[in-house]
Amino acid sequence: MFWRNNRSKHKANILLQSQKEQIQDTLKELKLTQQQLIQSEKMASLGELTAGVAHEIQNPLNFVNNFSEVSIEMLEEMELELKKGDSKEAISIAADVKQNLEKIGHHGKRADRIVKGMLQHSRSGSNLREPTDLNKLADEYMRLAYHGLRAKDKTFDTELKTELDSALPLINIVTQDVGRVLLNLFTNAFYAVQQKQKMAGDSFKPVVKVATALSGEFAQITVWDNGTGIPDAIKDKILQPFFTTKPTGEGTGLGLSLSYDIITKEHDGKIAIDSKEGEYTAFTISIPI
Ligand SMILES: Nc1ncnc2c1ncn2[C@@H]1O[C@H](COP(=O)(O)OP(=O)(O)OP(=O)(O)O)[C@@H](O)[C@H]1O
Ligand SMILES: [Mg+2]
């Protein structure tokens, strides 16, 4: 009896052991599949970007090619002038060549920004979430964006308003990424009021406002401006990668599409847009508490 009991116990042990191994195998497979899914999702969004990237880079690349060809011709002319002893003409050509090289640098940097933006889109984010004070973050990034812009344009001025809800709890987010979203929303808002100021003149008083609030299961941040507004005709395009109304060299059009990915995919949140052309724009991001 004792012998038989021991034997069946042994059998049960073997069964348990093999079940455990099976479960471990399945788990390994599941993890692998999950990794592959994440990877293919990233590759898919990268694929969506590729055509846009190629198109966007072509433009600055054409400039670089043309300006460098022209510069070679100009240097040849300069050599001739120097041989002739006309140093005045040679100096004037040198000044033009310098301008060309500046343009080459400018367009090279633009291509660089486009590629960097694309890499940000597809970067492998093992970024950790941490409890974050959204009020502090919103305020900090508003100032950051404002002073960034003021450094480039001293004449730019706008009223900054904050309506921060002190009852907001700490929210678990990838701080750096949500910061990036805020930076883009503020930069867009400042740009919009700046543009309107150029058109409307001194009578216009620019205002950029940030508000936070609790709404049900969500913490919300709204960035509001009384700038140019978004025409209805382009409202459904502004989230697309590379959609921009800014002149060449000023925007890549990746800001909002990147923001959309960070809020909806990374944080299971939402982005809402409210705007009236010529009057105001408000972007509200909602993140689950
Ligand atoms: N606050 C705003 N007021 C008016 N238009 C806006 C505002 N925010 C965004 N837009 C419109 O949406 C477009 C896309 O914005 P997005 O941030 O994606 O790109 P961008 O600002 O043009 O370039 P980037 O952010 O890459 O420098 C802008 O070019 C602009 O036409
Ligand atoms: Mg932008």
PDB file of C-alpha atoms and ligand atoms in Angstrom:
ATOM      1  CA  MET A   1       0.000   0.000   0.000  1.00  0.00           C
ATOM      2  CA  PHE A   2       2.747   2.357   1.075  1.00  0.00           C
ATOM      3  CA  TRP A   3       4.640   1.509  -2.072  1.00  0.00           C
ATOM      4  CA  ARG A   4       1.615   2.208  -4.268  1.00  0.00           C
ATOM      5  CA  ASN A   5       0.868   5.512  -2.583  1.00  0.00           C
ATOM      6  CA  ASN A   6       4.391   6.678  -3.001  1.00  0.00           C
ATOM      7  CA  ARG A   7       4.319   5.690  -6.621  1.00  0.00           C
ATOM      8  CA  SER A   8       1.148   7.650  -7.396  1.00  0.00           C
ATOM      9  CA  LYS A   9       2.521  10.607  -5.499  1.00  0.00           C
ATOM     10  CA  HIS A  10       5.575  10.405  -7.683  1.00  0.00           C
ATOM     11  CA  LYS A  11       3.359  10.256 -10.792  1.00  0.00           C
ATOM     12  CA  ALA A  12       1.391  13.298  -9.644  1.00  0.00           C
ATOM     13  CA  ASN A  13       4.632  15.146  -9.076  1.00  0.00           C
ATOM     14  CA  ILE A  14       5.813  14.385 -12.578  1.00  0.00           C
ATOM     15  CA  LEU A  15       2.432  15.570 -13.937  1.00  0.00           C
ATOM     16  CA  LEU A  16       2.656  18.805 -11.962  1.00  0.00           C
ATOM     17  CA  GLN A  17       6.193  19.357 -13.089  1.00  0.00           C
ATOM     18  CA  SER A  18       5.288  18.970 -16.764  1.00  0.00           C
ATOM     19  CA  GLN A  19       2.254  21.244 -16.345  1.00  0.00           C
ATOM     20  CA  LYS A  20       4.482  23.855 -14.778  1.00  0.00           C
ATOM     21  CA  GLU A  21       6.906  23.593 -17.691  1.00  0.00           C
ATOM     22  CA  GLN A  22       4.034  23.908 -20.137  1.00  0.00           C
ATOM     23  CA  ILE A  23       2.788  27.042 -18.429  1.00  0.00           C
ATOM     24  CA  GLN A  24       6.268  28.499 -18.429  1.00  0.00           C
ATOM     25  CA  ASP A  25       6.621  27.742 -22.136  1.00  0.00           C
ATOM     26  CA  THR A  26       3.265  29.353 -22.893  1.00  0.00           C
ATOM     27  CA  LEU A  27       4.258  32.410 -20.894  1.00  0.00           C
ATOM     28  CA  LYS A  28       7.519  32.685 -22.824  1.00  0.00           C
ATOM     29  CA  GLU A  29       5.619  32.401 -26.103  1.00  0.00           C
ATOM     30  CA  LEU A  30       3.117  35.027 -25.003  1.00  0.00           C
ATOM     31  CA  LYS A  31       5.884  37.441 -24.053  1.00  0.00           C
ATOM     32  CA  LEU A  32       7.553  36.904 -27.392  1.00  0.00           C
ATOM     33  CA  THR A  33       4.290  37.472 -29.277  1.00  0.00           C
ATOM     34  CA  GLN A  34       3.681  40.625 -27.249  1.00  0.00           C
ATOM     35  CA  GLN A  35       7.125  41.934 -28.106  1.00  0.00           C
ATOM     36  CA  GLN A  36       6.575  41.149 -31.776  1.00  0.00           C
ATOM     37  CA  LEU A  37       3.224  42.956 -31.686  1.00  0.00           C
ATOM     38  CA  ILE A  38       4.760  46.065 -30.139  1.00  0.00           C
ATOM     39  CA  GLN A  39       7.551  45.949 -32.694  1.00  0.00           C
ATOM     40  CA  SER A  40       5.200  45.552 -35.652  1.00  0.00           C
ATOM     41  CA  GLU A  41       3.030  48.395 -34.352  1.00  0.00           C
ATOM     42  CA  LYS A  42       6.127  50.588 -34.234  1.00  0.00           C
ATOM     43  CA  MET A  43       7.200  49.480 -37.687  1.00  0.00           C
ATOM     44  CA  ALA A  44       3.704  50.176 -39.029  1.00  0.00           C
ATOM     45  CA  SER A  45       3.724  53.737 -37.730  1.00  0.00           C
ATOM     46  CA  LEU A  46       7.253  54.115 -39.047  1.00  0.00           C
ATOM     47  CA  GLY A  47       6.009  52.868 -42.413  1.00  0.00           C
ATOM     48  CA  GLU A  48       3.248  55.446 -42.394  1.00  0.00           C
ATOM     49  CA  LEU A  49       5.892  58.072 -41.807  1.00  0.00           C
ATOM     50  CA  THR A  50       8.359  56.965 -44.459  1.00  0.00           C
ATOM     51  CA  ALA A  51       6.607  58.501 -47.453  1.00  0.00           C
ATOM     52  CA  GLY A  52       6.164  61.755 -45.604  1.00  0.00           C
ATOM     53  CA  VAL A  53       9.771  61.794 -44.462  1.00  0.00           C
ATOM     54  CA  ALA A  54      11.087  61.184 -47.972  1.00  0.00           C
ATOM     55  CA  HIS A  55       8.874  63.959 -49.302  1.00  0.00           C
ATOM     56  CA  GLU A  56       9.851  66.377 -46.544  1.00  0.00           C
ATOM     57  CA  ILE A  57      13.572  65.747 -46.831  1.00  0.00           C
ATOM     58  CA  GLN A  58      13.561  66.099 -50.618  1.00  0.00           C
ATOM     59  CA  ASN A  59      12.883  69.814 -50.356  1.00  0.00           C
ATOM     60  CA  PRO A  60      15.812  70.862 -48.116  1.00  0.00           C
ATOM     61  CA  LEU A  61      18.006  68.399 -49.992  1.00  0.00           C
ATOM     62  CA  ASN A  62      17.246  70.141 -53.301  1.00  0.00           C
ATOM     63  CA  PHE A  63      18.272  73.436 -51.741  1.00  0.00           C
ATOM     64  CA  VAL A  64      21.512  71.963 -50.428  1.00  0.00           C
ATOM     65  CA  ASN A  65      22.360  70.471 -53.830  1.00  0.00           C
ATOM     66  CA  ASN A  66      21.527  73.620 -55.795  1.00  0.00           C
ATOM     67  CA  PHE A  67      23.302  76.020 -53.471  1.00  0.00           C
ATOM     68  CA  SER A  68      26.449  73.912 -53.356  1.00  0.00           C
ATOM     69  CA  GLU A  69      26.582  73.661 -57.168  1.00  0.00           C
ATOM     70  CA  VAL A  70      26.131  77.406 -57.544  1.00  0.00           C
ATOM     71  CA  SER A  71      28.784  78.031 -54.892  1.00  0.00           C
ATOM     72  CA  ILE A  72      31.353  76.011 -56.837  1.00  0.00           C
ATOM     73  CA  GLU A  73      30.667  78.100 -59.931  1.00  0.00           C
ATOM     74  CA  MET A  74      31.003  81.266 -57.881  1.00  0.00           C
ATOM     75  CA  LEU A  75      34.325  80.169 -56.415  1.00  0.00           C
ATOM     76  CA  GLU A  76      35.600  79.539 -59.949  1.00  0.00           C
ATOM     77  CA  GLU A  77      34.550  83.079 -60.870  1.00  0.00           C
ATOM     78  CA  MET A  78      36.271  84.359 -57.766  1.00  0.00           C
ATOM     79  CA  GLU A  79      39.512  82.639 -58.781  1.00  0.00           C
ATOM     80  CA  LEU A  80      39.325  84.376 -62.173  1.00  0.00           C
ATOM     81  CA  GLU A  81      38.749  87.767 -60.560  1.00  0.00           C
ATOM     82  CA  LEU A  82      41.702  87.216 -58.222  1.00  0.00           C
ATOM     83  CA  LYS A  83      43.933  86.270 -61.149  1.00  0.00           C
ATOM     84  CA  LYS A  84      42.822  89.466 -62.883  1.00  0.00           C
ATOM     85  CA  GLY A  85      43.668  91.355 -59.711  1.00  0.00           C
ATOM     86  CA  ASP A  86      40.112  92.610 -59.150  1.00  0.00           C
ATOM     87  CA  SER A  87      40.011  92.002 -55.428  1.00  0.00           C
ATOM     88  CA  LYS A  88      36.901  94.179 -54.929  1.00  0.00           C
ATOM     89  CA  GLU A  89      34.841  91.879 -57.182  1.00  0.00           C
ATOM     90  CA  ALA A  90      36.420  88.822 -55.533  1.00  0.00           C
ATOM     91  CA  ILE A  91      35.397  90.046 -52.079  1.00  0.00           C
ATOM     92  CA  SER A  92      31.850  90.661 -53.240  1.00  0.00           C
ATOM     93  CA  ILE A  93      31.675  87.105 -54.648  1.00  0.00           C
ATOM     94  CA  ALA A  94      33.074  85.747 -51.369  1.00  0.00           C
ATOM     95  CA  ALA A  95      30.224  87.476 -49.507  1.00  0.00           C
ATOM     96  CA  ASP A  96      27.678  85.777 -51.789  1.00  0.00           C
ATOM     97  CA  VAL A  97      29.329  82.397 -51.289  1.00  0.00           C
ATOM     98  CA  LYS A  98      29.128  82.933 -47.537  1.00  0.00           C
ATOM     99  CA  GLN A  99      25.402  83.605 -47.840  1.00  0.00           C
ATOM    100  CA  ASN A 100      24.986  80.423 -49.864  1.00  0.00           C
ATOM    101  CA  LEU A 101      26.798  78.399 -47.231  1.00  0.00           C
ATOM    102  CA  GLU A 102      24.497  79.848 -44.575  1.00  0.00           C
ATOM    103  CA  LYS A 103      21.519  78.709 -46.629  1.00  0.00           C
ATOM    104  CA  ILE A 104      23.032  75.236 -47.005  1.00  0.00           C
ATOM    105  CA  GLY A 105      23.451  75.109 -43.225  1.00  0.00           C
ATOM    106  CA  HIS A 106      19.865  76.273 -42.703  1.00  0.00           C
ATOM    107  CA  HIS A 107      18.362  73.607 -44.972  1.00  0.00           C
ATOM    108  CA  GLY A 108      20.704  70.926 -43.630  1.00  0.00           C
ATOM    109  CA  LYS A 109      19.448  71.673 -40.136  1.00  0.00           C
ATOM    110  CA  ARG A 110      15.873  71.431 -41.324  1.00  0.00           C
ATOM    111  CA  ALA A 111      16.517  67.932 -42.700  1.00  0.00           C
ATOM    112  CA  ASP A 112      18.183  67.096 -39.397  1.00  0.00           C
ATOM    113  CA  ARG A 113      15.084  68.218 -37.441  1.00  0.00           C
ATOM    114  CA  ILE A 114      12.823  66.116 -39.652  1.00  0.00           C
ATOM    115  CA  VAL A 115      14.896  62.985 -39.095  1.00  0.00           C
ATOM    116  CA  LYS A 116      15.108  63.626 -35.334  1.00  0.00           C
ATOM    117  CA  GLY A 117      11.341  64.077 -35.157  1.00  0.00           C
ATOM    118  CA  MET A 118      10.846  60.794 -36.968  1.00  0.00           C
ATOM    119  CA  LEU A 119      13.217  58.985 -34.630  1.00  0.00           C
ATOM    120  CA  GLN A 120      11.293  60.337 -31.651  1.00  0.00           C
ATOM    121  CA  HIS A 121       8.140  58.883 -33.153  1.00  0.00           C
ATOM    122  CA  SER A 122       9.562  55.381 -33.341  1.00  0.00           C
ATOM    123  CA  ARG A 123      11.896  55.412 -30.373  1.00  0.00           C
ATOM    124  CA  SER A 124      11.699  52.313 -28.203  1.00  0.00           C
ATOM    125  CA  GLY A 125      10.018  53.721 -25.131  1.00  0.00           C
ATOM    126  CA  SER A 126      10.759  51.786 -21.999  1.00  0.00           C
ATOM    127  CA  ASN A 127       9.983  55.061 -20.262  1.00  0.00           C
ATOM    128  CA  LEU A 128       8.788  54.753 -16.713  1.00  0.00           C
ATOM    129  CA  ARG A 129       5.703  56.395 -15.326  1.00  0.00           C
ATOM    130  CA  GLU A 130       6.064  58.458 -12.190  1.00  0.00           C
ATOM    131  CA  PRO A 131       3.599  60.311  -9.960  1.00  0.00           C
ATOM    132  CA  THR A 132       3.587  63.868 -11.322  1.00  0.00           C
ATOM    133  CA  ASP A 133       2.174  67.223 -10.283  1.00  0.00           C
ATOM    134  CA  LEU A 134       0.389  68.313 -13.470  1.00  0.00           C
ATOM    135  CA  ASN A 135      -0.054  71.889 -12.208  1.00  0.00           C
ATOM    136  CA  LYS A 136       3.676  72.298 -11.758  1.00  0.00           C
ATOM    137  CA  LEU A 137       4.391  70.619 -15.092  1.00  0.00           C
ATOM    138  CA  ALA A 138       1.903  72.809 -16.984  1.00  0.00           C
ATOM    139  CA  ASP A 139       3.205  76.012 -15.420  1.00  0.00           C
ATOM    140  CA  GLU A 140       6.839  75.025 -15.954  1.00  0.00           C
ATOM    141  CA  TYR A 141       6.391  74.203 -19.631  1.00  0.00           C
ATOM    142  CA  MET A 142       4.368  77.335 -20.326  1.00  0.00           C
ATOM    143  CA  ARG A 143       7.299  79.403 -19.080  1.00  0.00           C
ATOM    144  CA  LEU A 144       9.818  77.227 -20.887  1.00  0.00           C
ATOM    145  CA  ALA A 145       8.025  77.678 -24.216  1.00  0.00           C
ATOM    146  CA  TYR A 146       7.484  81.404 -23.626  1.00  0.00           C
ATOM    147  CA  HIS A 147      11.119  82.143 -22.818  1.00  0.00           C
ATOM    148  CA  GLY A 148      12.311  79.907 -25.628  1.00  0.00           C
ATOM    149  CA  LEU A 149      10.315  82.053 -28.040  1.00  0.00           C
ATOM    150  CA  ARG A 150      11.306  85.345 -26.381  1.00  0.00           C
ATOM    151  CA  ALA A 151      14.965  84.403 -26.786  1.00  0.00           C
ATOM    152  CA  LYS A 152      14.401  84.339 -30.543  1.00  0.00           C
ATOM    153  CA  ASP A 153      12.060  87.318 -30.747  1.00  0.00           C
ATOM    154  CA  LYS A 154      12.450  89.984 -28.055  1.00  0.00           C
ATOM    155  CA  THR A 155       9.502  91.992 -29.385  1.00  0.00           C
ATOM    156  CA  PHE A 156       7.056  89.168 -28.730  1.00  0.00           C
ATOM    157  CA  ASP A 157       4.909  89.645 -25.673  1.00  0.00           C
ATOM    158  CA  THR A 158       1.740  88.004 -24.416  1.00  0.00           C
ATOM    159  CA  GLU A 159      -0.276  87.786 -21.255  1.00  0.00           C
ATOM    160  CA  LEU A 160       0.117  84.400 -19.543  1.00  0.00           C
ATOM    161  CA  LYS A 161      -2.814  83.163 -17.481  1.00  0.00           C
ATOM    162  CA  THR A 162      -3.063  80.113 -15.244  1.00  0.00           C
ATOM    163  CA  GLU A 163      -6.186  78.524 -13.768  1.00  0.00           C
ATOM    164  CA  LEU A 164      -4.762  75.572 -11.891  1.00  0.00           C
ATOM    165  CA  ASP A 165      -6.991  73.246  -9.872  1.00  0.00           C
ATOM    166  CA  SER A 166      -5.173  72.673  -6.584  1.00  0.00           C
ATOM    167  CA  ALA A 167      -7.345  69.619  -5.860  1.00  0.00           C
ATOM    168  CA  LEU A 168      -5.604  67.675  -8.639  1.00  0.00           C
ATOM    169  CA  PRO A 169      -3.909  64.524  -7.282  1.00  0.00           C
ATOM    170  CA  LEU A 170      -0.503  63.334  -8.494  1.00  0.00           C
ATOM    171  CA  ILE A 171      -0.961  61.514 -11.820  1.00  0.00           C
ATOM    172  CA  ASN A 172       1.126  58.569 -13.024  1.00  0.00           C
ATOM    173  CA  ILE A 173       2.629  59.642 -16.314  1.00  0.00           C
ATOM    174  CA  VAL A 174       5.815  59.500 -18.353  1.00  0.00           C
ATOM    175  CA  THR A 175       6.677  63.052 -17.299  1.00  0.00           C
ATOM    176  CA  GLN A 176       9.151  63.762 -20.080  1.00  0.00           C
ATOM    177  CA  ASP A 177       6.716  62.711 -22.790  1.00  0.00           C
ATOM    178  CA  VAL A 178       3.738  64.674 -21.458  1.00  0.00           C
ATOM    179  CA  GLY A 179       6.151  67.597 -21.075  1.00  0.00           C
ATOM    180  CA  ARG A 180       6.945  67.260 -24.760  1.00  0.00           C
ATOM    181  CA  VAL A 181       3.201  67.394 -25.558  1.00  0.00           C
ATOM    182  CA  LEU A 182       2.745  70.550 -23.459  1.00  0.00           C
ATOM    183  CA  LEU A 183       5.773  72.184 -25.032  1.00  0.00           C
ATOM    184  CA  ASN A 184       4.290  71.670 -28.471  1.00  0.00           C
ATOM    185  CA  LEU A 185       0.820  72.900 -27.448  1.00  0.00           C
ATOM    186  CA  PHE A 186       2.315  76.064 -25.931  1.00  0.00           C
ATOM    187  CA  THR A 187       4.640  76.654 -28.879  1.00  0.00           C
ATOM    188  CA  ASN A 188       1.661  76.349 -31.212  1.00  0.00           C
ATOM    189  CA  ALA A 189      -0.403  78.733 -29.048  1.00  0.00           C
ATOM    190  CA  PHE A 190       2.366  81.360 -28.891  1.00  0.00           C
ATOM    191  CA  TYR A 191       2.875  81.092 -32.623  1.00  0.00           C
ATOM    192  CA  ALA A 192      -0.866  81.576 -33.237  1.00  0.00           C
ATOM    193  CA  VAL A 193      -1.079  84.757 -31.131  1.00  0.00           C
ATOM    194  CA  GLN A 194       2.147  86.046 -32.663  1.00  0.00           C
ATOM    195  CA  GLN A 195       0.707  85.587 -36.156  1.00  0.00           C
ATOM    196  CA  LYS A 196      -2.520  87.330 -35.190  1.00  0.00           C
ATOM    197  CA  GLN A 197      -0.547  90.193 -33.663  1.00  0.00           C
ATOM    198  CA  LYS A 198       1.274  90.661 -36.961  1.00  0.00           C
ATOM    199  CA  MET A 199      -2.054  90.955 -38.768  1.00  0.00           C
ATOM    200  CA  ALA A 200      -4.184  92.824 -36.219  1.00  0.00           C
ATOM    201  CA  GLY A 201      -1.570  95.223 -34.888  1.00  0.00           C
ATOM    202  CA  ASP A 202      -1.391  96.904 -31.480  1.00  0.00           C
ATOM    203  CA  SER A 203      -5.109  96.837 -30.702  1.00  0.00           C
ATOM    204  CA  PHE A 204      -4.885  93.073 -30.250  1.00  0.00           C
ATOM    205  CA  LYS A 205      -4.012  91.817 -26.750  1.00  0.00           C
ATOM    206  CA  PRO A 206      -2.576  88.290 -26.957  1.00  0.00           C
ATOM    207  CA  VAL A 207      -3.496  85.859 -24.180  1.00  0.00           C
ATOM    208  CA  VAL A 208      -2.309  82.286 -23.644  1.00  0.00           C
ATOM    209  CA  LYS A 209      -3.940  80.412 -20.818  1.00  0.00           C
ATOM    210  CA  VAL A 210      -3.396  77.036 -19.196  1.00  0.00           C
ATOM    211  CA  ALA A 211      -6.070  75.438 -17.036  1.00  0.00           C
ATOM    212  CA  THR A 212      -6.172  72.145 -15.166  1.00  0.00           C
ATOM    213  CA  ALA A 213      -9.244  70.336 -13.863  1.00  0.00           C
ATOM    214  CA  LEU A 214     -10.603  67.040 -12.675  1.00  0.00           C
ATOM    215  CA  SER A 215     -13.342  65.652 -14.881  1.00  0.00           C
ATOM    216  CA  GLY A 216     -14.739  62.292 -13.805  1.00  0.00           C
ATOM    217  CA  GLU A 217     -11.982  59.706 -14.142  1.00  0.00           C
ATOM    218  CA  PHE A 218      -9.687  62.103 -15.968  1.00  0.00           C
ATOM    219  CA  ALA A 219      -7.215  64.830 -15.166  1.00  0.00           C
ATOM    220  CA  GLN A 220      -7.397  67.538 -17.803  1.00  0.00           C
ATOM    221  CA  ILE A 221      -5.026  70.188 -19.059  1.00  0.00           C
ATOM    222  CA  THR A 222      -6.344  72.838 -21.439  1.00  0.00           C
ATOM    223  CA  VAL A 223      -4.071  75.136 -23.405  1.00  0.00           C
ATOM    224  CA  TRP A 224      -6.069  78.104 -24.715  1.00  0.00           C
ATOM    225  CA  ASP A 225      -5.043  81.005 -26.932  1.00  0.00           C
ATOM    226  CA  ASN A 226      -6.828  83.917 -28.607  1.00  0.00           C
ATOM    227  CA  GLY A 227      -4.693  83.599 -31.750  1.00  0.00           C
ATOM    228  CA  THR A 228      -5.491  82.870 -35.378  1.00  0.00           C
ATOM    229  CA  GLY A 229      -7.746  79.859 -34.706  1.00  0.00           C
ATOM    230  CA  ILE A 230      -7.982  76.757 -36.879  1.00  0.00           C
ATOM    231  CA  PRO A 231     -10.123  76.888 -40.045  1.00  0.00           C
ATOM    232  CA  ASP A 232     -12.757  74.122 -40.195  1.00  0.00           C
ATOM    233  CA  ALA A 233     -11.302  72.918 -43.495  1.00  0.00           C
ATOM    234  CA  ILE A 234      -8.043  71.784 -41.860  1.00  0.00           C
ATOM    235  CA  LYS A 235      -9.323  70.701 -38.422  1.00  0.00           C
ATOM    236  CA  ASP A 236      -9.242  67.012 -39.289  1.00  0.00           C
ATOM    237  CA  LYS A 237      -5.782  67.265 -40.833  1.00  0.00           C
ATOM    238  CA  ILE A 238      -3.781  68.904 -38.060  1.00  0.00           C
ATOM    239  CA  LEU A 239      -3.116  65.628 -36.224  1.00  0.00           C
ATOM    240  CA  GLN A 240      -1.574  64.041 -39.319  1.00  0.00           C
ATOM    241  CA  PRO A 241       2.200  63.690 -39.383  1.00  0.00           C
ATOM    242  CA  PHE A 242       3.852  66.482 -41.422  1.00  0.00           C
ATOM    243  CA  PHE A 243       0.721  68.598 -41.701  1.00  0.00           C
ATOM    244  CA  THR A 244       1.803  72.177 -41.099  1.00  0.00           C
ATOM    245  CA  THR A 245       0.712  75.631 -42.188  1.00  0.00           C
ATOM    246  CA  LYS A 246       3.991  77.155 -41.048  1.00  0.00           C
ATOM    247  CA  PRO A 247       6.477  78.367 -43.673  1.00  0.00           C
ATOM    248  CA  THR A 248       9.354  76.117 -44.695  1.00  0.00           C
ATOM    249  CA  GLY A 249      11.940  75.932 -41.976  1.00  0.00           C
ATOM    250  CA  GLU A 250       9.600  76.901 -39.130  1.00  0.00           C
ATOM    251  CA  GLY A 251       7.583  73.750 -38.483  1.00  0.00           C
ATOM    252  CA  THR A 252       7.863  70.091 -39.377  1.00  0.00           C
ATOM    253  CA  GLY A 253       4.209  69.310 -38.637  1.00  0.00           C
ATOM    254  CA  LEU A 254       5.142  66.472 -36.308  1.00  0.00           C
ATOM    255  CA  GLY A 255       4.218  68.217 -33.046  1.00  0.00           C
ATOM    256  CA  LEU A 256       0.553  67.280 -32.835  1.00  0.00           C
ATOM    257  CA  SER A 257       0.864  63.789 -34.303  1.00  0.00           C
ATOM    258  CA  LEU A 258       3.567  63.015 -31.765  1.00  0.00           C
ATOM    259  CA  SER A 259       1.390  64.529 -29.019  1.00  0.00           C
ATOM    260  CA  TYR A 260      -1.554  62.421 -30.146  1.00  0.00           C
ATOM    261  CA  ASP A 261       0.506  59.224 -29.927  1.00  0.00           C
ATOM    262  CA  ILE A 262       1.854  60.097 -26.479  1.00  0.00           C
ATOM    263  CA  ILE A 263      -1.578  60.918 -25.028  1.00  0.00           C
ATOM    264  CA  THR A 264      -3.738  58.228 -26.649  1.00  0.00           C
ATOM    265  CA  LYS A 265      -1.329  55.311 -27.089  1.00  0.00           C
ATOM    266  CA  GLU A 266       1.071  55.757 -24.205  1.00  0.00           C
ATOM    267  CA  HIS A 267      -1.363  57.112 -21.596  1.00  0.00           C
ATOM    268  CA  ASP A 268      -4.790  55.826 -22.789  1.00  0.00           C
ATOM    269  CA  GLY A 269      -5.951  59.420 -22.799  1.00  0.00           C
ATOM    270  CA  LYS A 270      -7.746  61.757 -25.195  1.00  0.00           C
ATOM    271  CA  ILE A 271      -7.080  65.008 -27.052  1.00  0.00           C
ATOM    272  CA  ALA A 272      -9.966  67.361 -27.833  1.00  0.00           C
ATOM    273  CA  ILE A 273      -9.765  70.393 -30.116  1.00  0.00           C
ATOM    274  CA  ASP A 274     -12.041  73.405 -29.929  1.00  0.00           C
ATOM    275  CA  SER A 275     -11.405  76.408 -32.136  1.00  0.00           C
ATOM    276  CA  LYS A 276     -13.039  79.278 -33.975  1.00  0.00           C
ATOM    277  CA  GLU A 277     -11.173  80.739 -36.918  1.00  0.00           C
ATOM    278  CA  GLY A 278      -9.837  84.199 -36.145  1.00  0.00           C
ATOM    279  CA  GLU A 279     -10.880  83.973 -32.476  1.00  0.00           C
ATOM    280  CA  TYR A 280      -9.445  81.217 -30.325  1.00  0.00           C
ATOM    281  CA  THR A 281      -8.071  77.680 -30.050  1.00  0.00           C
ATOM    282  CA  ALA A 282      -8.236  75.301 -27.095  1.00  0.00           C
ATOM    283  CA  PHE A 283      -6.539  71.914 -26.892  1.00  0.00           C
ATOM    284  CA  THR A 284      -7.619  69.721 -23.982  1.00  0.00           C
ATOM    285  CA  ILE A 285      -5.692  66.612 -23.038  1.00  0.00           C
ATOM    286  CA  SER A 286      -7.353  64.143 -20.683  1.00  0.00           C
ATOM    287  CA  ILE A 287      -5.361  61.496 -18.839  1.00  0.00           C
ATOM    288  CA  PRO A 288      -6.959  58.746 -16.735  1.00  0.00           C
ATOM    289  CA  ILE A 289      -6.291  59.262 -13.022  1.00  0.00           C
TER     290      ILE A 289
HETATM  291  N1  LIG B   1      -3.044  76.923 -31.261  1.00  0.00           N
HETATM  292  C1  LIG B   1      -3.168  76.863 -32.592  1.00  0.00           C
HETATM  293  N2  LIG B   1      -3.741  77.882 -33.278  1.00  0.00           N
HETATM  294  C2  LIG B   1      -3.863  77.826 -34.631  1.00  0.00           C
HETATM  295  N3  LIG B   1      -3.447  76.786 -35.398  1.00  0.00           N
HETATM  296  C3  LIG B   1      -2.880  75.745 -34.770  1.00  0.00           C
HETATM  297  C4  LIG B   1      -2.698  75.710 -33.342  1.00  0.00           C
HETATM  298  N4  LIG B   1      -2.127  74.542 -33.020  1.00  0.00           N
HETATM  299  C5  LIG B   1      -1.924  73.868 -34.169  1.00  0.00           C
HETATM  300  N5  LIG B   1      -2.372  74.578 -35.225  1.00  0.00           N
HETATM  301  C6  LIG B   1      -2.336  74.160 -36.645  1.00  0.00           C
HETATM  302  O1  LIG B   1      -1.990  72.799 -36.712  1.00  0.00           O
HETATM  303  C7  LIG B   1      -0.818  72.612 -37.535  1.00  0.00           C
HETATM  304  C8  LIG B   1      -0.059  71.407 -37.056  1.00  0.00           C
HETATM  305  O2  LIG B   1       0.486  71.618 -35.765  1.00  0.00           O
HETATM  306  P1  LIG B   1       1.757  70.759 -35.296  1.00  0.00           P
HETATM  307  O3  LIG B   1       2.103  71.168 -33.914  1.00  0.00           O
HETATM  308  O4  LIG B   1       1.475  69.326 -35.551  1.00  0.00           O
HETATM  309  O5  LIG B   1       2.878  71.165 -36.333  1.00  0.00           O
HETATM  310  P2  LIG B   1       3.650  72.556 -36.461  1.00  0.00           P
HETATM  311  O6  LIG B   1       3.471  73.357 -35.210  1.00  0.00           O
HETATM  312  O7  LIG B   1       3.203  73.200 -37.727  1.00  0.00           O
HETATM  313  O8  LIG B   1       5.154  72.082 -36.587  1.00  0.00           O
HETATM  314  P3  LIG B   1       6.048  71.454 -35.401  1.00  0.00           P
HETATM  315  O9  LIG B   1       5.172  71.273 -34.206  1.00  0.00           O
HETATM  316  O10 LIG B   1       6.531  70.166 -35.934  1.00  0.00           O
HETATM  317  O11 LIG B   1       7.116  72.454 -35.196  1.00  0.00           O
HETATM  318  C9  LIG B   1      -0.094  73.946 -37.430  1.00  0.00           C
HETATM  319  O12 LIG B   1       0.779  74.150 -38.522  1.00  0.00           O
HETATM  320  C10 LIG B   1      -1.257  74.919 -37.425  1.00  0.00           C
HETATM  321  O13 LIG B   1      -1.778  75.118 -38.720  1.00  0.00           O
HETATM  322 MG    MG B   2       3.788  72.489 -33.305  1.00  0.00          MG
END
